[in-house]
Coordinates of C-alpha atoms in Angstrom, one line a residue:
X224 CA 96.2 5.7 -41.3
X225 CA 97.5 7.0 -44.5
X226 CA 95.4 7.3 -47.7
X227 CA 97.1 4.2 -49.1
X228 CA 96.5 2.3 -45.9
X229 CA 92.8 3.2 -46.0
X230 CA 92.4 2.1 -49.6
X231 CA 94.2 -1.2 -48.8
X232 CA 92.0 -1.8 -45.8
X233 CA 88.8 -1.0 -47.8
X234 CA 89.9 -3.5 -50.5
X235 CA 90.6 -6.1 -47.9
X236 CA 87.1 -5.5 -46.4
X237 CA 85.6 -6.1 -49.9
X238 CA 84.2 -2.5 -49.9
X239 CA 82.8 -1.0 -53.1
X240 CA 81.4 2.3 -51.9
X241 CA 82.8 4.6 -49.2
X242 CA 80.6 7.2 -47.6
X243 CA 82.2 10.7 -47.1
X244 CA 80.0 11.8 -44.1
X245 CA 79.7 15.1 -42.2
X246 CA 77.1 16.6 -39.8
X247 CA 75.6 19.8 -41.1
X248 CA 74.6 22.8 -38.9
X249 CA 71.0 21.5 -38.5
X250 CA 72.3 18.2 -37.0
X251 CA 71.5 16.0 -40.0
X252 CA 74.2 13.5 -41.1
X253 CA 74.8 13.9 -44.8
X254 CA 77.5 12.7 -47.3
X255 CA 78.4 11.3 -50.7
X256 CA 79.4 7.9 -51.9
X257 CA 82.8 7.3 -53.5
X258 CA 83.7 4.2 -55.5
X259 CA 86.7 2.2 -54.3
X260 CA 88.5 2.8 -57.6
X261 CA 88.4 6.6 -57.0
X262 CA 88.9 6.5 -53.3
X263 CA 92.6 7.4 -53.2
X264 CA 92.1 10.4 -55.5
X265 CA 89.0 11.7 -53.7
X266 CA 90.7 11.3 -50.3
X267 CA 93.5 13.5 -51.5
X268 CA 91.4 16.0 -53.5
X269 CA 88.1 15.9 -51.5
X270 CA 84.6 15.7 -52.9
X271 CA 82.9 18.8 -54.3
X272 CA 79.9 20.3 -52.4
X273 CA 77.9 23.4 -53.1
X274 CA 78.3 26.1 -50.4
X275 CA 74.5 26.2 -50.3
X276 CA 74.2 22.7 -48.8
X277 CA 74.7 24.0 -45.2
X278 CA 71.7 26.3 -45.8
X279 CA 69.4 23.3 -46.1
X280 CA 67.6 22.8 -42.8
X281 CA 66.2 19.7 -41.1
X282 CA 63.0 20.0 -43.1
X283 CA 65.0 20.0 -46.4
X284 CA 64.1 23.6 -47.0
X285 CA 66.7 25.8 -48.6
X286 CA 67.2 29.0 -46.5
X287 CA 68.6 32.1 -48.2
X288 CA 71.7 33.1 -46.4
X289 CA 74.4 35.5 -47.6
X290 CA 77.6 33.5 -48.3
X291 CA 75.6 30.2 -48.6
X292 CA 74.2 30.8 -52.1
X293 CA 74.3 28.0 -54.7
X294 CA 77.4 29.6 -56.2
X295 CA 80.9 28.2 -55.5
X296 CA 82.0 25.0 -54.1
X297 CA 83.8 23.6 -51.0
X298 CA 85.5 20.3 -50.5
X299 CA 84.4 17.4 -48.2
X300 CA 87.8 16.0 -47.0
X301 CA 87.9 12.8 -45.0
X302 CA 90.0 12.1 -41.9
X303 CA 91.7 8.7 -42.7
X304 CA 91.6 7.7 -39.0
X305 CA 87.8 7.6 -39.0
X306 CA 87.5 4.7 -41.6
X307 CA 85.1 2.0 -40.5
X308 CA 83.3 -0.8 -42.3
X309 CA 79.5 -0.7 -42.0
X310 CA 77.9 -4.0 -40.9
X311 CA 74.3 -3.2 -41.9
X312 CA 74.8 -2.5 -45.6
X313 CA 76.7 -4.5 -48.2
X314 CA 80.2 -3.6 -49.3
X315 CA 80.1 -0.1 -47.7
X316 CA 82.4 1.8 -45.4
X317 CA 82.4 5.4 -44.1
X318 CA 84.9 8.2 -43.4
X319 CA 84.1 11.3 -41.4
X320 CA 85.0 14.6 -43.0
X321 CA 85.9 18.2 -42.6
X322 CA 84.4 20.9 -44.9
X323 CA 87.3 22.9 -46.3
X324 CA 87.9 25.7 -48.8
X325 CA 90.0 25.4 -52.0
X326 CA 93.0 26.5 -49.9
X327 CA 92.4 23.5 -47.6
X328 CA 91.4 25.6 -44.6
X329 CA 88.1 26.0 -42.8
X330 CA 85.8 28.0 -45.1
X331 CA 83.9 29.4 -42.1
X332 CA 80.9 27.0 -41.8
X333 CA 82.4 23.7 -40.8
X334 CA 81.3 22.4 -37.4
X335 CA 84.1 19.9 -37.1
X336 CA 86.7 22.6 -37.8
X337 CA 85.0 24.7 -35.1
X338 CA 85.5 21.9 -32.5
X339 CA 89.2 21.5 -33.6
X340 CA 89.7 25.2 -33.0
X341 CA 88.2 24.9 -29.5
X342 CA 90.3 21.8 -28.7
X343 CA 93.4 23.9 -29.7
X344 CA 92.3 26.6 -27.1
X345 CA 92.0 23.9 -24.4
X346 CA 95.4 22.6 -25.3
X347 CA 96.9 26.1 -24.9
X348 CA 95.5 26.1 -21.4
X349 CA 97.2 22.7 -20.7
X350 CA 93.9 20.7 -20.8
X351 CA 93.1 17.6 -22.7
X352 CA 89.3 17.1 -22.8
X353 CA 87.9 13.5 -22.7
X354 CA 84.2 13.0 -23.4
X355 CA 81.4 10.6 -24.3
X356 CA 77.8 11.1 -25.4
X357 CA 75.4 8.9 -23.4
X358 CA 72.4 8.4 -25.8
X359 CA 68.8 7.6 -25.2
X360 CA 66.7 6.7 -28.3
X361 CA 63.3 5.1 -29.2
X362 CA 62.7 2.0 -31.3
X363 CA 59.4 2.2 -33.1
X364 CA 57.5 0.6 -36.0
X365 CA 54.8 1.9 -38.3
X366 CA 51.5 0.0 -38.0
X367 CA 48.6 0.9 -40.3
X368 CA 50.2 4.2 -40.9
X369 CA 50.7 5.0 -37.3
X370 CA 54.2 5.1 -35.7
X371 CA 54.2 3.2 -32.4
X372 CA 56.9 2.3 -29.9
X373 CA 58.5 -1.1 -30.3
X374 CA 59.4 -3.7 -27.7
X375 CA 58.1 -1.9 -24.6
X376 CA 58.8 -3.2 -21.1
X377 CA 59.2 -2.0 -17.6
X378 CA 62.3 0.2 -17.2
X379 CA 65.6 -1.8 -16.6
X380 CA 63.6 -5.0 -16.6
X381 CA 64.7 -8.3 -18.0
X382 CA 61.4 -8.5 -19.9
X383 CA 62.1 -5.2 -21.6
X384 CA 65.6 -6.3 -22.5
X385 CA 64.3 -9.6 -23.9
X386 CA 61.8 -7.9 -26.2
X387 CA 64.6 -6.0 -28.1
X388 CA 67.5 -8.4 -27.5
X389 CA 67.9 -9.3 -31.2
X390 CA 67.9 -5.6 -32.3
X391 CA 70.2 -4.5 -29.5
X392 CA 72.6 -7.4 -30.1
X393 CA 73.0 -6.4 -33.8
X394 CA 73.5 -2.7 -32.8
X395 CA 76.1 -3.6 -30.3
X396 CA 77.9 -5.8 -32.8
X397 CA 77.9 -3.1 -35.4
X398 CA 79.3 -0.6 -32.9
X399 CA 82.0 -3.0 -31.7
X400 CA 83.1 -3.7 -35.3
X401 CA 83.7 0.1 -35.7
X402 CA 86.0 0.1 -32.6
X403 CA 83.5 1.6 -30.1
X404 CA 83.5 0.0 -26.6
X405 CA 80.0 -0.4 -25.3
X406 CA 79.7 -0.1 -21.6
X407 CA 75.9 -0.4 -21.0
X408 CA 72.8 -1.2 -23.1
X409 CA 69.5 -1.0 -21.3
X410 CA 65.9 -0.3 -21.8
X411 CA 64.8 3.1 -20.5
X412 CA 61.7 4.7 -19.0
X413 CA 59.8 5.6 -22.2
X414 CA 57.8 3.0 -24.1
X415 CA 60.3 1.4 -26.5
X416 CA 63.1 3.7 -25.3
X417 CA 66.7 2.4 -25.1
X418 CA 70.0 3.7 -23.8
X419 CA 73.5 2.7 -24.9
X420 CA 76.7 4.2 -23.3
X421 CA 80.0 3.9 -25.0
X422 CA 83.5 4.5 -23.5
X423 CA 85.0 8.0 -23.5
X424 CA 87.6 9.3 -26.0
X425 CA 89.4 12.5 -26.7
X426 CA 87.0 15.3 -27.6
X427 CA 87.2 15.1 -31.4
X428 CA 86.8 11.3 -31.4
X429 CA 83.9 11.6 -28.9
X430 CA 82.1 13.8 -31.4
X431 CA 83.1 11.5 -34.3
X432 CA 81.8 8.5 -32.3
X433 CA 78.5 10.3 -31.8
X434 CA 78.0 10.6 -35.5
X435 CA 78.9 6.9 -36.1
X436 CA 76.7 5.9 -33.2
X437 CA 73.6 7.7 -34.5
X438 CA 74.2 6.4 -38.0
X439 CA 74.7 2.8 -36.8
X440 CA 71.7 2.6 -34.5
X441 CA 69.4 4.0 -37.2
X442 CA 71.0 1.9 -40.0
X443 CA 70.8 -1.4 -38.1
X444 CA 67.2 -0.8 -36.9
X445 CA 66.0 0.2 -40.3
X446 CA 67.9 -2.0 -42.7
X447 CA 68.2 -5.2 -40.6
X448 CA 64.9 -5.1 -38.6
X449 CA 62.6 -2.8 -40.6
X450 CA 62.2 -0.6 -37.5
X451 CA 62.5 3.2 -36.9
X452 CA 65.2 4.3 -34.5
X453 CA 64.5 7.9 -33.4
X454 CA 67.0 10.3 -31.7
X455 CA 64.4 13.1 -31.6
X456 CA 64.4 14.8 -28.2
X457 CA 60.7 14.1 -27.6
X458 CA 59.2 11.9 -30.4
X459 CA 56.1 10.8 -28.4
X460 CA 53.9 13.1 -26.4
X461 CA 53.3 10.5 -23.7
X462 CA 56.9 9.3 -23.6
X463 CA 59.8 10.7 -21.6
X464 CA 62.4 12.7 -23.6
X465 CA 65.7 11.3 -25.0
X466 CA 68.9 12.9 -23.9
X467 CA 72.5 12.7 -25.2
X468 CA 74.2 13.5 -21.9
X469 CA 77.8 14.6 -22.4
X470 CA 80.1 13.1 -19.8
X471 CA 83.4 14.9 -19.7
X472 CA 86.6 15.1 -17.8
X473 CA 89.7 17.4 -18.0
X474 CA 93.2 15.8 -18.1
X475 CA 96.8 17.0 -18.1
X476 CA 98.5 17.1 -21.4
X477 CA 100.3 13.8 -20.9
X478 CA 97.0 12.1 -19.8
X479 CA 98.4 11.2 -16.4
X480 CA 96.2 13.3 -14.2
X481 CA 92.4 14.0 -14.1
X482 CA 92.3 17.7 -13.4
X483 CA 88.7 17.5 -12.0
X484 CA 89.9 15.3 -9.2
X485 CA 91.1 16.4 -5.8
X486 CA 91.3 13.9 -3.0
X487 CA 90.6 16.6 -0.4
X488 CA 87.6 18.2 -2.3
X489 CA 85.0 17.0 0.2
X490 CA 81.8 19.1 0.0
X491 CA 83.5 21.3 -2.7
X492 CA 83.0 18.2 -4.9
X493 CA 85.7 19.1 -7.4
X494 CA 89.2 20.5 -7.7
X495 CA 89.6 24.3 -8.1
X496 CA 90.0 23.7 -11.9
X497 CA 86.8 21.7 -12.0
X498 CA 84.8 24.2 -10.0
X499 CA 85.9 27.1 -12.3
X500 CA 85.1 25.1 -15.3
X501 CA 81.6 24.2 -14.0
X502 CA 81.0 27.9 -13.1
X503 CA 81.8 28.8 -16.7
X504 CA 79.4 26.2 -18.0
X505 CA 76.6 27.4 -15.7
X506 CA 77.3 31.1 -16.7
X507 CA 76.9 30.4 -20.4
X508 CA 74.2 27.6 -20.2
X509 CA 71.2 29.7 -21.3
X510 CA 73.1 30.3 -24.6
X511 CA 74.8 26.9 -24.7
X512 CA 71.5 25.1 -24.9
X513 CA 71.0 26.6 -28.4
X514 CA 73.9 24.2 -29.4
X515 CA 73.2 21.3 -27.1
X516 CA 69.4 21.3 -27.3
X517 CA 69.1 22.9 -30.8
X518 CA 65.8 21.6 -32.2
X519 CA 62.3 23.0 -31.9
X520 CA 61.3 19.6 -30.3
X521 CA 64.1 19.9 -27.7
X522 CA 62.1 22.2 -25.5
X523 CA 59.3 19.7 -25.1
X524 CA 61.9 17.5 -23.3
X525 CA 63.6 20.3 -21.4
X526 CA 60.9 20.4 -18.6
X527 CA 61.0 20.2 -14.8
X528 CA 60.8 16.8 -13.1
X529 CA 61.8 15.1 -16.4
X530 CA 65.4 14.3 -15.5
X531 CA 66.4 16.6 -18.3
X532 CA 68.1 19.4 -16.4
X533 CA 65.7 22.3 -17.2
X534 CA 67.5 24.8 -14.9
X535 CA 70.9 26.5 -14.5
X536 CA 71.9 24.2 -11.6
X537 CA 74.6 21.7 -10.5
X538 CA 75.0 19.0 -7.8
X539 CA 76.4 15.7 -6.8
X540 CA 74.4 12.9 -8.5
X541 CA 71.4 15.2 -8.8
X542 CA 69.7 14.1 -12.0
X543 CA 67.3 17.0 -12.0
X544 CA 70.3 19.4 -12.3
X545 CA 71.6 20.4 -15.7
X546 CA 75.2 19.8 -14.6
X547 CA 75.7 16.6 -12.5
X548 CA 79.0 15.8 -10.8
X549 CA 79.1 12.0 -11.1
X550 CA 80.2 10.1 -8.0
X551 CA 83.4 8.3 -8.7
X552 CA 83.9 4.5 -8.5
X553 CA 85.7 3.0 -5.6
X554 CA 89.3 2.3 -6.3
X555 CA 89.2 4.4 -9.5
X556 CA 88.4 7.8 -7.9
X557 CA 90.9 9.8 -9.9
X558 CA 90.1 8.2 -13.3
X559 CA 86.3 8.1 -12.9
X560 CA 85.6 11.6 -11.6
X561 CA 83.6 13.2 -14.4
X562 CA 80.9 15.8 -15.0
X563 CA 77.6 15.2 -16.9
X564 CA 75.8 17.8 -18.9
X565 CA 72.2 16.6 -18.9
X566 CA 70.9 19.6 -20.9
X567 CA 71.9 18.0 -24.2
X568 CA 69.9 15.8 -26.6
X569 CA 70.8 13.7 -29.6
X570 CA 69.4 16.1 -32.2
X571 CA 72.5 18.2 -31.6
X572 CA 75.5 18.5 -34.0
X573 CA 78.0 17.0 -31.6
X574 CA 80.9 19.2 -32.8
X575 CA 79.0 22.3 -32.0
X576 CA 77.6 21.0 -28.7
X577 CA 81.0 19.8 -27.4
X578 CA 82.8 22.8 -28.7
X579 CA 80.4 25.2 -27.0
X580 CA 80.6 23.3 -23.8
X581 CA 84.4 23.5 -23.7
X582 CA 84.4 27.2 -24.6
X583 CA 82.0 27.9 -21.7
X584 CA 84.2 26.0 -19.3
X585 CA 87.4 27.6 -20.5
X586 CA 85.8 31.0 -20.0
X587 CA 85.1 30.0 -16.4
X588 CA 88.8 29.2 -15.9
X589 CA 90.0 32.4 -17.6
X590 CA 87.7 34.6 -15.4
X591 CA 88.3 32.4 -12.2
X592 CA 84.6 32.1 -11.7
X593 CA 83.1 30.2 -8.7
X594 CA 79.9 28.1 -8.8
X595 CA 77.1 28.7 -6.3
X596 CA 76.2 26.2 -3.7
X597 CA 75.4 22.8 -5.3
X598 CA 71.8 21.7 -5.3
X599 CA 71.0 18.8 -2.9
X600 CA 67.3 18.6 -4.0
X601 CA 65.2 18.7 -7.1
X602 CA 65.4 22.4 -8.0
X603 CA 61.6 22.6 -8.6
X604 CA 61.1 21.5 -4.9
X605 CA 63.5 24.0 -3.4
X606 CA 62.4 27.1 -1.5
X607 CA 63.1 30.5 -2.9
X608 CA 65.9 31.0 -0.5
X609 CA 67.5 27.7 -1.4
X610 CA 67.2 28.5 -5.1
X611 CA 68.9 31.8 -4.6
X612 CA 71.8 30.2 -2.7
X613 CA 72.2 27.7 -5.5
X614 CA 71.9 30.2 -8.3
X615 CA 68.9 28.4 -9.8
X616 CA 67.4 29.9 -12.9
X617 CA 65.1 28.4 -15.6
X618 CA 66.7 27.6 -18.9
X619 CA 65.1 29.0 -22.1
X620 CA 61.6 27.6 -22.7
X621 CA 61.9 27.6 -26.4
X622 CA 64.4 27.5 -29.2
X623 CA 63.6 31.1 -30.1
X624 CA 64.6 32.2 -26.6
X625 CA 67.7 30.0 -26.6
X626 CA 68.8 31.5 -30.0
X627 CA 68.4 35.0 -28.5
X628 CA 70.7 34.1 -25.6
X629 CA 73.2 32.6 -28.0
X630 CA 73.4 35.7 -30.2
X631 CA 73.9 37.9 -27.0
X632 CA 76.6 35.7 -25.6
X633 CA 80.0 37.5 -25.9
X634 CA 82.0 34.2 -25.9
X635 CA 80.1 31.5 -27.7
X636 CA 78.6 33.4 -30.6
X637 CA 81.8 35.2 -31.8
X638 CA 83.7 31.9 -31.5
X639 CA 81.4 30.3 -34.1
X640 CA 82.6 32.8 -36.7
X641 CA 80.4 35.1 -38.8
X642 CA 79.2 32.6 -41.4
X643 CA 78.6 29.6 -39.1
X644 CA 76.9 31.8 -36.6
X645 CA 74.6 33.4 -39.1
X646 CA 73.9 30.0 -40.7
X647 CA 72.8 28.5 -37.4
X648 CA 70.4 31.3 -36.5
X649 CA 68.9 31.5 -40.0
X650 CA 68.5 27.8 -40.4
X651 CA 66.9 27.4 -37.0
X652 CA 64.6 30.4 -37.4
X653 CA 63.3 29.0 -40.6
X654 CA 62.6 25.7 -38.9
X655 CA 60.8 27.4 -36.1
X656 CA 58.5 29.2 -38.6
X657 CA 57.6 26.0 -40.4
X658 CA 57.2 23.9 -37.3
X659 CA 55.0 26.4 -35.5
X660 CA 52.6 26.2 -38.4
X661 CA 52.2 22.4 -37.7
X662 CA 50.1 20.7 -35.1
X663 CA 52.2 19.4 -32.1
X664 CA 51.8 15.8 -33.3
X665 CA 53.0 16.8 -36.8
X666 CA 56.0 18.6 -35.5
X667 CA 57.0 15.6 -33.3
X668 CA 56.6 13.3 -36.2
X669 CA 58.8 15.5 -38.4
X670 CA 61.6 15.3 -35.8
X671 CA 61.0 11.6 -35.3
X672 CA 61.6 10.9 -39.0
X673 CA 64.7 13.2 -39.4
X674 CA 66.6 12.3 -36.2

């Protein structure tokens, strides 16, 4: 849409305030409200934001980083095509934004601009990436000062669905009103844990949808039902972790051919393009998890036998592998062939997570890498010989370790750019220092409240 079309649509919707939203490097969704009478001007000019804002971490601490001092401004500039009306708050809509310099280019610390650059690299290779984030999250309520799961029931049970039906119906309605197509809404294994899967889109829209999804679930639960919706990786010590599994496929430029699919693949599982892409993801995975599992709390989830993908591994429908080749649906084999990255959770900044994933795969294509044998068992139950044949290695056991791998990665870290790379490391290191000083319960609660 054009600026004028957005303004007309907002007036037609009865909107008074429009949120200019972005996701900062720590994964927190932030923004500013613009009044409808100033919307056209602000869409063309952007909204001012201090350079220092990206140096504020998830605990709201300002981290001193060269280039991110409270001197100088950038502009938060909306993408008109992301306009949506928000069902859970009165007379309010949102737009998703890039962070740009005064010259209207990436100022060096914009995660959305990073993903756009990576998408451009994929397009140069003749690849159009389609993706979706499959989210798990917890519904909870505070009772006598204690946060407890809400609406618990046996996994996938009708009883569990009944106990949260009113909340989930309002969430699905709000998602649909924003143009997202909901494919599944179920209750998951953890007490009060839910899962909603939405239909795939091109890579940029998939990341945009993830922001809108998180914001919608949290907003509906909190405003309409006085509940807490948490996207923390492991908000409860006795509950299974929550993932934001990235399902992705690679398509020809014209969208006519899924490049992962090969009718004759058989035990090779994927086309040659797909195999090389997977090999690149596996090769960079110890560094990539610093972007896909980026919080201190992420590594409580990333454990063996937790269906979280805690090793460098891949296989067909193997839910203990970090990379799962999903079996296609009968009659839609070409369209439905896709790969799932399980080593990803919803505390991630989706632009950084998806951009890093694509970069890793493209490097596998460039170097013509080949993956090891796929895992046909739970990696933790394989023999040493089987693990060697399948290239099984443990993923980092902490955020500190993952950040070290990221900084040493010759592809991912330079691609972030100097400022964004230094920002990520500094912000996360400060978080680690503060969270390590807390008790485990305090650290989990801090993540539960933020994400």
